GROMACS .gro file of C-alpha atoms in nm:
model
  150
    1MET     CA    1  -1.307  -0.637   1.749
    2ILE     CA    2  -1.343  -0.272   1.655
    3HIS     CA    3  -1.635  -0.056   1.763
    4PRO     CA    4  -1.874   0.024   1.475
    5THR     CA    5  -1.801   0.397   1.498
    6ILE     CA    6  -1.436   0.327   1.418
    7SER     CA    7  -1.501   0.046   1.173
    8LYS     CA    8  -1.744   0.251   0.965
    9ARG     CA    9  -1.483   0.518   0.889
   10TYR     CA   10  -1.176   0.300   0.873
   11ARG     CA   11  -1.247  -0.048   0.733
   12GLN     CA   12  -1.336   0.061   0.380
   13GLN     CA   13  -1.015   0.264   0.350
   14LYS     CA   14  -0.810  -0.029   0.474
   15ARG     CA   15  -0.982  -0.273   0.238
   16SER     CA   16  -0.942  -0.045  -0.065
   17PHE     CA   17  -0.578   0.036   0.007
   18SER     CA   18  -0.490  -0.330   0.062
   19LYS     CA   19  -0.667  -0.435  -0.255
   20ILE     CA   20  -0.487  -0.170  -0.463
   21VAL     CA   21  -0.147  -0.268  -0.321
   22ARG     CA   22  -0.217  -0.637  -0.392
   23ILE     CA   23  -0.325  -0.560  -0.748
   24LEU     CA   24  -0.012  -0.352  -0.809
   25PHE     CA   25   0.208  -0.630  -0.671
   26SER     CA   26   0.030  -0.873  -0.905
   27VAL     CA   27   0.071  -0.652  -1.210
   28ALA     CA   28   0.438  -0.601  -1.125
   29GLY     CA   29   0.477  -0.976  -1.080
   30ILE     CA   30   0.318  -1.061  -1.415
   31TYR     CA   31   0.580  -0.838  -1.574
   32TRP     CA   32   0.848  -1.091  -1.472
   33ILE     CA   33   0.670  -1.369  -1.658
   34ILE     CA   34   0.640  -1.154  -1.968
   35ILE     CA   35   1.006  -1.048  -1.976
   36TYR     CA   36   1.128  -1.405  -1.939
   37LEU     CA   37   0.889  -1.520  -2.213
   38MET     CA   38   1.017  -1.243  -2.438
   39GLN     CA   39   1.375  -1.347  -2.370
   40TRP     CA   40   1.288  -1.710  -2.441
   41MET     CA   41   1.123  -1.604  -2.771
   42GLY     CA   42   1.434  -1.402  -2.864
   43LYS     CA   43   1.261  -1.062  -2.852
   44ILE     CA   44   1.503  -0.924  -2.592
   45SER     CA   45   1.868  -1.005  -2.525
   46ASP     CA   46   2.027  -1.101  -2.194
   47TYR     CA   47   2.160  -0.746  -2.164
   48GLU     CA   48   1.813  -0.597  -2.219
   49LEU     CA   49   1.664  -0.846  -1.973
   50ARG     CA   50   1.897  -0.713  -1.704
   51ASP     CA   51   1.779  -0.358  -1.773
   52TYR     CA   52   1.412  -0.459  -1.758
   53ARG     CA   53   1.464  -0.644  -1.431
   54SER     CA   54   1.648  -0.353  -1.272
   55GLY     CA   55   1.357  -0.122  -1.350
   56GLN     CA   56   1.141  -0.331  -1.118
   57THR     CA   57   1.345  -0.246  -0.810
   58TRP     CA   58   1.184   0.093  -0.751
   59ILE     CA   59   0.835  -0.047  -0.795
   60TYR     CA   60   0.891  -0.309  -0.528
   61PHE     CA   61   1.071  -0.063  -0.302
   62ILE     CA   62   0.776   0.177  -0.310
   63LEU     CA   63   0.508  -0.091  -0.274
   64LEU     CA   64   0.689  -0.265   0.011
   65THR     CA   65   0.740   0.069   0.185
   66ALA     CA   66   0.369   0.154   0.152
   67TRP     CA   67   0.271  -0.189   0.281
   68GLY     CA   68   0.527  -0.179   0.566
   69VAL     CA   69   0.432   0.169   0.684
   70GLU     CA   70   0.065   0.071   0.691
   71TYR     CA   71   0.153  -0.245   0.883
   72LEU     CA   72   0.333  -0.036   1.147
   73ARG     CA   73   0.047   0.212   1.161
   74GLU     CA   74  -0.198  -0.079   1.203
   75SER     CA   75  -0.018  -0.188   1.519
   76LYS     CA   76  -0.029   0.170   1.648
   77ARG     CA   77  -0.403   0.186   1.577
   78TYR     CA   78  -0.473  -0.126   1.777
   79LYS     CA   79  -0.234  -0.013   2.049
   80SER     CA   80  -0.428   0.313   2.091
   81ILE     CA   81  -0.752   0.116   2.123
   82MET     CA   82  -0.596  -0.129   2.369
   83ASN     CA   83  -0.441   0.150   2.578
   84HIS     CA   84  -0.775   0.323   2.613
   85ALA     CA   85  -0.952  -0.006   2.688
   86ASN     CA   86  -0.697  -0.102   2.953
   87SER     CA   87  -0.692   0.241   3.118
   88HIS     CA   88  -1.074   0.246   3.143
   89ARG     CA   89  -1.108  -0.127   3.215
   90ILE     CA   90  -1.346  -0.191   2.926
   91PRO     CA   91  -1.334  -0.443   2.641
   92PRO     CA   92  -1.157  -0.315   2.327
   93ASP     CA   93  -1.473  -0.347   2.118
   94GLU     CA   94  -1.640  -0.087   2.341
   95VAL     CA   95  -1.379   0.181   2.261
   96SER     CA   96  -1.556   0.422   2.027
   97LEU     CA   97  -1.429   0.687   1.789
   98GLU     CA   98  -1.492   0.959   2.047
   99ASN     CA   99  -1.268   0.778   2.300
  100ILE     CA  100  -0.961   0.785   2.077
  101GLU     CA  101  -1.000   1.136   1.940
  102GLY     CA  102  -0.626   1.207   1.973
  103SER     CA  103  -0.534   0.896   1.770
  104LEU     CA  104  -0.769   0.957   1.479
  105PRO     CA  105  -0.495   1.055   1.231
  106LEU     CA  106  -0.361   0.699   1.269
  107PHE     CA  107  -0.684   0.566   1.117
  108ALA     CA  108  -0.654   0.772   0.797
  109ILE     CA  109  -0.519   0.570   0.506
  110VAL     CA  110  -0.638   0.730   0.180
  111TYR     CA  111  -0.848   1.015   0.316
  112PRO     CA  112  -0.843   1.190   0.655
  113ILE     CA  113  -1.079   1.097   0.936
  114ALA     CA  114  -0.987   1.382   1.170
  115HIS     CA  115  -0.960   1.754   1.105
  116GLY     CA  116  -0.635   1.943   1.081
  117SER     CA  117  -0.325   1.943   0.866
  118TRP     CA  118  -0.170   1.636   1.034
  119ALA     CA  119  -0.470   1.428   0.931
  120TRP     CA  120  -0.374   1.472   0.563
  121ILE     CA  121  -0.008   1.371   0.583
  122MET     CA  122  -0.031   0.992   0.566
  123PRO     CA  123  -0.319   0.981   0.316
  124ILE     CA  124  -0.115   1.206   0.085
  125VAL     CA  125   0.198   0.994   0.135
  126ASN     CA  126   0.001   0.675   0.064
  127ILE     CA  127  -0.162   0.818  -0.248
  128VAL     CA  128   0.171   0.949  -0.378
  129MET     CA  129   0.331   0.606  -0.329
  130LEU     CA  130   0.045   0.435  -0.513
  131VAL     CA  131   0.056   0.686  -0.799
  132LEU     CA  132   0.434   0.652  -0.828
  133SER     CA  133   0.402   0.274  -0.838
  134ILE     CA  134   0.137   0.293  -1.108
  135ALA     CA  135   0.348   0.534  -1.314
  136LEU     CA  136   0.657   0.313  -1.285
  137ILE     CA  137   0.459   0.001  -1.375
  138ILE     CA  138   0.317   0.175  -1.682
  139LYS     CA  139   0.667   0.290  -1.775
  140GLN     CA  140   0.800  -0.066  -1.749
  141TYR     CA  141   0.519  -0.210  -1.960
  142ALA     CA  142   0.552   0.068  -2.217
  143ALA     CA  143   0.924  -0.004  -2.256
  144LEU     CA  144   0.842  -0.371  -2.295
  145ALA     CA  145   0.577  -0.298  -2.556
  146ILE     CA  146   0.828  -0.094  -2.757
  147ALA     CA  147   1.080  -0.378  -2.734
  148SER     CA  148   0.822  -0.629  -2.857
  149ILE     CA  149   0.747  -0.422  -3.168
  150ARG     CA  150   1.107  -0.436  -3.289
   0.00000   0.00000   0.00000
């Protein structure tokens, strides 16, 4: 559906970002299994379980925000392609990278495709959200590891 000039610069970013977000959701989800097993084994109390569960809120908030923003940007990407295709009466798969020059920052997910300062904004935001999620996940697992040693 997308012209090869667009696909070549965009698809790999999209695939990588989506895979990282899915992995982080999985790692955050496994945490739930572990905390309930630890409670069942008597390693953590009901009170501690509540604290461990509440620490997950920020992780999911950040990951869902990253996923949601990219979902909205995805619709804008396709809209820019469709608008150009409709205005020039050509099929959407014939809209090349050169035709949507003004919309190129929309296609940047983890690194910019266009030049200029605006091209860096969303890749930086996405990377910061991923790094924050990773840091919070590590923090949660570290706290759990300390609790399991006791």
